[in-house]
Tab-separated table of C-alpha atoms and ligand atoms in Angstrom:
chain	number	residue	atom	x	y	z
A	1398	MET	CA	35.060	11.702	87.530
A	1399	MET	CA	37.313	9.240	85.701
A	1400	LEU	CA	37.473	7.214	82.542
A	1401	ILE	CA	37.704	3.465	82.627
A	1402	PRO	CA	38.483	1.070	79.750
A	1403	THR	CA	35.578	0.290	77.433
A	1404	HIS	CA	35.525	-3.470	78.017
A	1405	HIS	CA	34.914	-2.909	81.726
A	1406	PHE	CA	31.732	-0.974	81.297
A	1407	ARG	CA	30.202	-2.195	78.095
A	1408	ASP	CA	27.562	-4.035	80.104
A	1409	ILE	CA	26.427	-0.980	81.956
A	1410	GLU	CA	26.423	1.068	78.748
A	1411	ARG	CA	23.780	-1.198	77.357
A	1412	LYS	CA	21.536	-0.661	80.338
A	1413	PRO	CA	19.241	2.276	79.796
A	1414	GLU	CA	19.375	3.000	83.560
A	1415	TYR	CA	23.032	3.941	83.238
A	1416	LEU	CA	22.208	6.869	81.009
A	1417	GLN	CA	19.761	8.142	83.616
A	1418	PRO	CA	16.954	8.473	81.097
A	1419	GLU	CA	14.462	9.156	83.904
A	1420	LYS	CA	15.976	12.627	84.000
A	1421	CYS	CA	15.054	13.106	80.368
A	1422	VAL	CA	11.545	14.147	79.636
A	1423	PRO	CA	10.527	15.253	76.164
A	1424	PRO	CA	9.959	19.041	76.093
A	1425	PRO	CA	6.409	19.907	77.205
A	1426	HIS	CA	5.668	21.864	74.010
A	1427	PRO	CA	7.480	20.246	71.115
A	1428	GLY	CA	6.213	23.022	68.864
A	1429	PRO	CA	3.929	22.503	65.899
A	1430	VAL	CA	5.481	20.840	62.860
A	1431	GLY	CA	6.742	23.336	60.319
A	1432	THR	CA	7.470	26.207	62.717
A	1433	MET	CA	10.285	28.435	61.568
A	1434	TRP	CA	13.767	27.751	62.894
A	1435	PHE	CA	15.256	30.864	64.492
A	1436	ILE	CA	17.955	31.117	67.167
A	1437	ARG	CA	17.202	33.740	69.809
A	1438	ASP	CA	20.762	34.816	70.486
A	1439	GLY	CA	21.350	38.550	70.953
A	1440	CYS	CA	24.918	38.511	69.604
A	1441	GLY	CA	23.909	36.431	66.565
A	1442	ILE	CA	20.896	38.647	65.791
A	1443	ALA	CA	23.125	41.756	66.022
A	1444	CYS	CA	25.747	40.190	63.704
A	1445	ALA	CA	23.036	39.193	61.196
A	1446	ILE	CA	21.649	42.763	61.207
A	1447	VAL	CA	25.192	44.158	60.698
A	1448	THR	CA	25.641	41.777	57.737
A	1449	TRP	CA	22.455	43.087	56.093
A	1450	PHE	CA	23.422	46.689	56.862
A	1451	LEU	CA	26.857	46.236	55.221
A	1452	VAL	CA	25.344	44.711	52.077
A	1453	LEU	CA	22.779	47.527	51.887
A	1454	TYR	CA	25.539	50.131	52.389
A	1455	ALA	CA	27.484	48.638	49.447
A	1456	GLU	CA	24.257	48.627	47.428
A	1457	PHE	CA	23.700	52.339	48.218
A	1458	VAL	CA	27.245	53.423	47.276
A	1459	VAL	CA	27.325	51.321	44.105
A	1460	LEU	CA	23.968	52.648	42.913
A	1461	PHE	CA	23.833	56.248	44.092
A	1462	VAL	CA	27.516	57.208	44.085
A	1463	MET	CA	28.817	55.247	41.122
A	1464	LEU	CA	26.238	53.911	38.676
A	1465	ILE	CA	23.279	56.328	38.584
A	1466	PRO	CA	25.388	59.527	38.181
A	1467	SER	CA	27.481	57.849	35.441
A	1468	ARG	CA	26.767	58.913	31.857
A	1469	ASP	CA	27.796	55.584	30.403
A	1470	TYR	CA	24.358	53.961	30.465
A	1471	VAL	CA	25.420	50.585	29.098
A	1472	TYR	CA	28.136	50.283	31.775
A	1473	SER	CA	25.675	51.342	34.490
A	1474	ILE	CA	22.880	49.006	33.415
A	1475	ILE	CA	25.067	45.913	32.999
A	1476	ASN	CA	26.946	46.452	36.267
A	1477	GLY	CA	23.743	47.419	38.068
A	1478	ILE	CA	22.003	44.207	37.030
A	1479	VAL	CA	24.997	41.980	37.886
A	1480	PHE	CA	25.615	43.631	41.262
A	1481	ASN	CA	21.961	43.625	42.308
A	1482	LEU	CA	21.460	40.021	41.257
A	1483	LEU	CA	24.513	38.870	43.240
A	1484	ALA	CA	23.495	40.970	46.268
A	1485	PHE	CA	19.971	39.533	46.144
A	1486	LEU	CA	21.334	35.959	45.970
A	1487	ALA	CA	23.722	36.710	48.877
A	1488	LEU	CA	20.901	37.992	51.095
A	1489	ALA	CA	18.591	35.139	50.061
A	1490	SER	CA	21.319	32.604	50.941
A	1491	HIS	CA	21.804	34.415	54.255
A	1492	CYS	CA	18.095	34.101	55.100
A	1493	ARG	CA	18.017	30.443	54.101
A	1494	ALA	CA	21.150	29.678	56.173
A	1495	MET	CA	19.674	31.496	59.164
A	1496	LEU	CA	16.131	30.125	59.015
A	1497	THR	CA	16.835	26.492	58.070
A	1498	ASP	CA	17.061	23.853	60.786
A	1499	PRO	CA	20.726	22.800	60.440
A	1500	GLY	CA	19.878	19.216	61.485
A	1501	ALA	CA	18.836	19.377	65.124
A	1502	VAL	CA	18.434	16.086	66.955
A	1503	PRO	CA	15.021	15.814	68.689
A	1504	LYS	CA	15.380	17.274	72.179
A	1505	GLY	CA	14.826	14.999	75.167
A	1506	ASN	CA	14.620	11.764	73.187
A	1507	ALA	CA	17.008	9.958	75.564
A	1508	THR	CA	14.089	8.384	77.387
A	1509	LYS	CA	14.189	4.897	78.884
A	1510	GLU	CA	11.555	3.677	76.397
A	1511	PHE	CA	13.497	5.001	73.439
A	1512	ILE	CA	16.829	3.472	74.547
A	1513	GLU	CA	15.092	0.141	75.235
A	1514	SER	CA	13.392	0.249	71.844
A	1515	LEU	CA	16.809	0.368	70.166
A	1516	GLN	CA	17.596	-3.129	71.573
A	1517	LEU	CA	21.336	-2.631	71.803
A	1518	LYS	CA	23.445	-5.660	70.957
A	1519	PRO	CA	26.853	-6.468	72.490
A	1520	GLY	CA	29.465	-3.998	71.290
A	1521	GLN	CA	26.890	-1.316	70.543
A	1522	VAL	CA	26.652	1.892	72.489
A	1523	VAL	CA	24.510	5.001	72.421
A	1524	TYR	CA	25.731	8.434	73.414
A	1525	LYS	CA	23.565	10.722	75.445
A	1526	CYS	CA	24.065	14.447	75.424
A	1527	PRO	CA	23.656	15.526	79.062
A	1528	LYS	CA	22.948	19.105	78.020
A	1529	CYS	CA	19.902	18.576	75.813
A	1530	CYS	CA	19.009	15.026	76.895
A	1531	SER	CA	19.130	13.633	73.392
A	1532	ILE	CA	20.696	10.521	71.966
A	1533	LYS	CA	23.490	11.680	69.683
A	1534	PRO	CA	23.703	10.012	66.298
A	1535	ASP	CA	27.135	9.634	64.745
A	1536	ARG	CA	28.757	12.951	63.735
A	1537	ALA	CA	26.336	15.048	65.835
A	1538	HIS	CA	27.683	17.652	68.241
A	1539	HIS	CA	26.117	19.832	70.869
A	1540	CYS	CA	26.038	23.571	70.181
A	1541	SER	CA	25.952	25.690	73.303
A	1542	VAL	CA	24.394	28.658	71.458
A	1543	CYS	CA	21.598	26.697	69.761
A	1544	LYS	CA	21.300	24.533	72.907
A	1545	ARG	CA	20.744	21.521	70.672
A	1546	CYS	CA	22.711	18.638	69.220
A	1547	ILE	CA	23.258	19.298	65.507
A	1548	ARG	CA	23.921	16.572	62.927
A	1549	LYS	CA	27.220	17.051	61.051
A	1550	MET	CA	27.770	20.326	62.864
A	1551	ASP	CA	30.613	22.283	61.291
A	1552	HIS	CA	30.600	25.381	63.471
A	1553	HIS	CA	28.223	27.975	64.883
A	1554	CYS	CA	28.346	31.111	62.743
A	1555	PRO	CA	27.152	34.323	64.455
A	1556	TRP	CA	27.015	36.106	61.056
A	1557	VAL	CA	24.159	33.839	59.993
A	1558	ASN	CA	22.987	33.425	63.606
A	1559	ASN	CA	22.822	29.654	63.207
A	1560	CYS	CA	24.844	26.481	63.241
A	1561	VAL	CA	26.253	25.266	59.953
A	1562	GLY	CA	25.219	21.632	59.737
A	1563	GLU	CA	23.906	18.894	57.473
A	1564	ASN	CA	20.807	20.728	56.201
A	1565	ASN	CA	22.038	24.295	55.703
A	1566	GLN	CA	25.663	23.968	54.675
A	1567	LYS	CA	24.712	24.565	51.029
A	1568	TYR	CA	23.164	27.963	51.887
A	1569	PHE	CA	26.162	28.914	53.968
A	1570	VAL	CA	28.588	28.042	51.149
A	1571	LEU	CA	26.463	30.058	48.682
A	1572	PHE	CA	26.326	32.971	51.129
A	1573	THR	CA	30.148	33.122	51.417
A	1574	MET	CA	30.492	32.739	47.636
A	1575	TYR	CA	28.036	35.527	46.724
A	1576	ILE	CA	29.472	37.897	49.354
A	1577	ALA	CA	32.985	37.271	47.961
A	1578	LEU	CA	31.676	37.955	44.424
A	1579	ILE	CA	29.877	41.216	45.292
A	1580	SER	CA	32.957	42.373	47.237
A	1581	LEU	CA	35.188	41.700	44.215
A	1582	HIS	CA	32.700	43.353	41.862
A	1583	ALA	CA	32.411	46.449	44.078
A	1584	LEU	CA	36.223	46.735	44.337
A	1585	ILE	CA	36.589	46.585	40.538
A	1586	MET	CA	33.898	49.262	40.085
A	1587	VAL	CA	35.522	51.526	42.696
A	1588	GLY	CA	38.843	51.114	40.862
A	1589	PHE	CA	37.265	52.127	37.531
A	1590	HIS	CA	35.457	55.027	39.169
A	1591	PHE	CA	38.657	56.459	40.661
A	1592	LEU	CA	40.508	56.072	37.350
A	1593	HIS	CA	37.677	57.653	35.400
A	1594	CYS	CA	37.067	60.536	37.824
A	1595	PHE	CA	40.677	61.549	38.231
A	1596	GLU	CA	40.673	62.374	34.542
A	1597	GLU	CA	37.391	64.295	34.644
A	1598	ASP	CA	35.831	66.962	36.748
A	1599	TRP	CA	34.634	65.371	40.059
A	1600	THR	CA	31.307	67.230	39.907
A	1601	LYS	CA	30.361	65.258	36.782
A	1602	CYS	CA	31.254	61.969	38.449
A	1603	SER	CA	29.023	61.952	41.497
A	1604	SER	CA	25.999	63.790	42.765
A	1605	PHE	CA	27.689	64.078	46.192
A	1606	SER	CA	30.404	66.576	47.090
A	1607	PRO	CA	33.959	65.370	46.319
A	1608	PRO	CA	34.925	64.788	50.020
A	1609	THR	CA	31.718	62.834	50.700
A	1610	THR	CA	32.217	60.801	47.523
A	1611	VAL	CA	35.809	59.943	48.465
A	1612	ILE	CA	34.856	58.944	52.013
A	1613	LEU	CA	31.957	56.770	50.810
A	1614	LEU	CA	34.183	55.077	48.213
A	1615	ILE	CA	37.073	54.504	50.637
A	1616	LEU	CA	34.705	52.948	53.178
A	1617	LEU	CA	33.307	50.697	50.446
A	1618	CYS	CA	36.866	49.745	49.432
A	1619	PHE	CA	37.740	48.867	53.005
A	1620	GLU	CA	34.539	46.845	53.459
A	1621	GLY	CA	34.978	45.074	50.119
A	1622	LEU	CA	38.581	44.114	50.808
A	1623	LEU	CA	37.840	42.856	54.315
A	1624	PHE	CA	34.867	40.773	53.210
A	1625	LEU	CA	36.562	39.488	50.070
A	1626	ILE	CA	39.406	38.049	52.157
A	1627	PHE	CA	37.185	36.755	54.965
A	1628	THR	CA	34.500	35.132	52.794
A	1629	SER	CA	36.863	33.612	50.229
A	1630	VAL	CA	38.891	31.959	53.009
A	1631	MET	CA	35.613	30.701	54.537
A	1632	PHE	CA	34.383	29.505	51.131
A	1633	GLY	CA	37.653	27.645	50.521
A	1634	THR	CA	37.527	26.034	53.970
A	1635	GLN	CA	33.917	24.940	53.463
A	1636	VAL	CA	34.553	23.463	50.004
A	1637	HIS	CA	37.566	21.623	51.430
A	1638	SER	CA	35.410	20.322	54.321
A	1639	ILE	CA	32.748	19.083	51.903
A	1640	CYS	CA	35.252	17.480	49.499
A	1641	THR	CA	37.060	15.669	52.308
A	1642	ASP	CA	33.753	14.833	54.040
A	1643	GLU	CA	35.110	16.161	57.307
A	1644	THR	CA	33.480	18.929	59.361
A	1645	GLY	CA	35.458	21.628	61.166
A	1646	ILE	CA	34.890	19.883	64.493
A	1647	GLU	CA	35.983	16.512	63.117
A	1648	ARG	CA	39.166	18.080	61.762
A	1649	LEU	CA	40.029	19.252	65.270
A	1650	LYS	CA	39.300	15.810	66.725
A	1651	ARG	CA	40.870	13.784	63.891
A	1652	LYS	CA	43.864	12.632	65.925
A	1653	HIS	CA	41.655	10.931	68.469
A	1654	GLN	CA	38.744	9.693	66.412
A	1655	PRO	CA	39.798	8.332	63.036
A	1656	ARG	CA	36.756	7.474	60.924
A	1657	GLU	CA	35.815	6.262	57.497
A	1658	ARG	CA	35.002	8.970	54.943
A	1659	ARG	CA	32.793	8.968	51.887
A	1660	GLY	CA	34.091	9.795	48.436
A	1661	SER	CA	34.494	13.511	47.805
A	1662	TRP	CA	32.031	13.703	44.873
A	1663	LYS	CA	29.366	11.832	46.823
A	1664	SER	CA	29.786	14.231	49.711
A	1665	VAL	CA	29.532	17.280	47.400
A	1666	LYS	CA	26.376	15.874	45.765
A	1667	GLU	CA	24.758	15.214	49.135
A	1668	THR	CA	25.495	18.733	50.334
A	1669	PHE	CA	24.266	20.530	47.216
A	1670	GLY	CA	21.412	18.206	46.274
A	1671	GLY	CA	21.843	15.615	43.532
A	1672	ASP	CA	23.814	15.699	40.301
A	1673	PHE	CA	25.511	18.868	39.156
A	1674	SER	CA	22.981	21.404	37.862
A	1675	PRO	CA	22.395	25.178	38.012
A	1676	SER	CA	20.224	24.564	41.085
A	1677	TRP	CA	23.458	24.081	43.054
A	1678	LEU	CA	23.854	27.864	42.855
A	1679	ASN	CA	20.230	28.568	43.719
A	1680	PRO	CA	19.557	29.354	47.396
A	1681	PHE	CA	15.851	28.645	46.854
A	1682	SER	CA	16.428	25.024	45.947
A	1683	GLY	CA	17.224	22.867	48.970
A	1684	PRO	CA	19.797	20.113	49.338
A	1685	CYS	CA	18.595	16.488	49.313
A	1686	ASP	CA	15.538	16.037	51.527
A	1687	PRO	CA	16.741	15.340	55.041
A	1688	LYS	CA	16.495	11.621	55.658
A	1689	PRO	CA	14.597	10.660	58.810
A	1690	LEU	CA	16.890	8.908	61.267
A	1691	ARG	CA	16.512	5.132	61.433
A	1692	ASP	CA	17.097	3.054	64.561
A	1693	ARG	CA	20.589	2.091	63.494
A	1694	ASP	CA	21.625	5.741	63.097
A	1695	TRP	CA	21.411	6.230	66.863
A	1696	VAL	CA	23.583	3.252	67.691
A	1697	ARG	CA	27.349	3.223	67.355
A	1698	GLN	CA	29.847	0.398	67.476
A	1699	ALA	CA	32.063	0.561	70.533
A	1700	ALA	CA	34.796	-1.103	68.450
A	1701	SER	CA	35.020	1.878	66.123
A	1702	LEU	CA	36.084	4.029	69.030
A	1703	SER	CA	39.402	2.238	69.285
A	1704	ASP	CA	41.006	4.852	71.481
A	1705	THR	CA	38.534	4.188	74.274
A	1706	ASP	CA	40.314	0.901	74.976
A	1707	ASN	CA	43.212	2.941	76.120
A	1708	THR	CA	43.161	3.359	79.863
A	1709	GLU	CA	45.526	6.307	79.751
A	1710	THR	CA	43.156	8.999	78.681
A	1711	THR	CA	44.738	12.375	78.336
A	1712	GLU	CA	43.327	15.567	79.739
A	1713	GLU	CA	42.496	16.773	76.238
A	1714	GLN	CA	40.532	13.643	75.457
A	1715	SER	CA	38.517	13.881	78.636
A	1716	GLU	CA	37.730	17.488	77.775
A	1717	GLU	CA	36.340	16.422	74.418
A	1718	ARG	CA	34.407	13.620	75.951
A	1719	LYS	CA	32.753	15.680	78.623
A	1720	ASP	CA	29.520	15.881	76.701
A	1721	GLU	CA	29.413	12.231	75.783
A	1722	ASP	CA	27.886	10.411	78.666
A	1723	SER	CA	28.456	6.830	77.704
A	1724	MET	CA	32.206	7.317	78.028
A	1725	GLU	CA	32.127	8.580	81.533
A	1726	VAL	CA	31.607	6.845	84.806
A	1727	THR	CA	31.456	8.726	88.043
A	1728	ASP	CA	33.489	7.247	90.871
A	1729	GLU	CA	30.818	7.730	93.509
B	2360	ZN	ZN1	23.081	18.245	73.028
B	2361	ZN	ZN1	24.663	26.596	67.031
């Protein structure tokens, strides 16, 4: 397999036969419209269950070790409401991130009829994903776990058992934000509890025995610290990605594929759904309705891929290009 300069094979790119569309048949059961999106990946399902378990563990310790036994009712009620509300929003965001189609490209749409219907003009190319037989629109990438091409794919996150892409990035950002907030809140409460209970008799501080109470609180501290660091770094990275309109994958490929970016505010508004409002923080309100793909979204300009004119393609570039059929020509 070798790469040849773009101008040598532009003609064959435009021929649907080159992309071997006869090998692509739409899936026999496309699935009824509106079926729930759920990735059947054992590791992802296990990670998602662990996530829920850890949130519920924190909930248990905060309520039954710290707040309910406390005699300061105002402190308990206010902190109880804040913590439970944040935990509920975190789990709701988790469900939405997991069960929302991140922007999957229709499987098996790289058929001869479909490529012909696009009526490619000189200088235009389409990219076929050989793994899921779909035509890749710009900024779509194939995910080997989801086994689909995902529009604006950022990364596949096993903790939410789904890809983070165009349609669910908002939920993922909210999930990392609410987890960071409940971790911080739990750490502050543990701090107060230790301070308060060192001064008083331990038996008045918790309904559990002192050793059990200490172990439960130390485990919560450890969990809170770990998740605070992990989710705030993730939150920062995601906000940076949205503001610079560049996904994690694009950041890795930037050197080879320079591209035009949208303004940062426009990108933020598109991700969170319209002008700034409290609904940005609401996991039950979706981002902008996903726009159906138009014909021109499938087609890309060969000229924009300036580096393909270079005959000296490095090993690294060919690695990246492996899944993009229109770049490759077999030397059979
Ligand atoms: Zn694919
Ligand atoms: Zn994925």
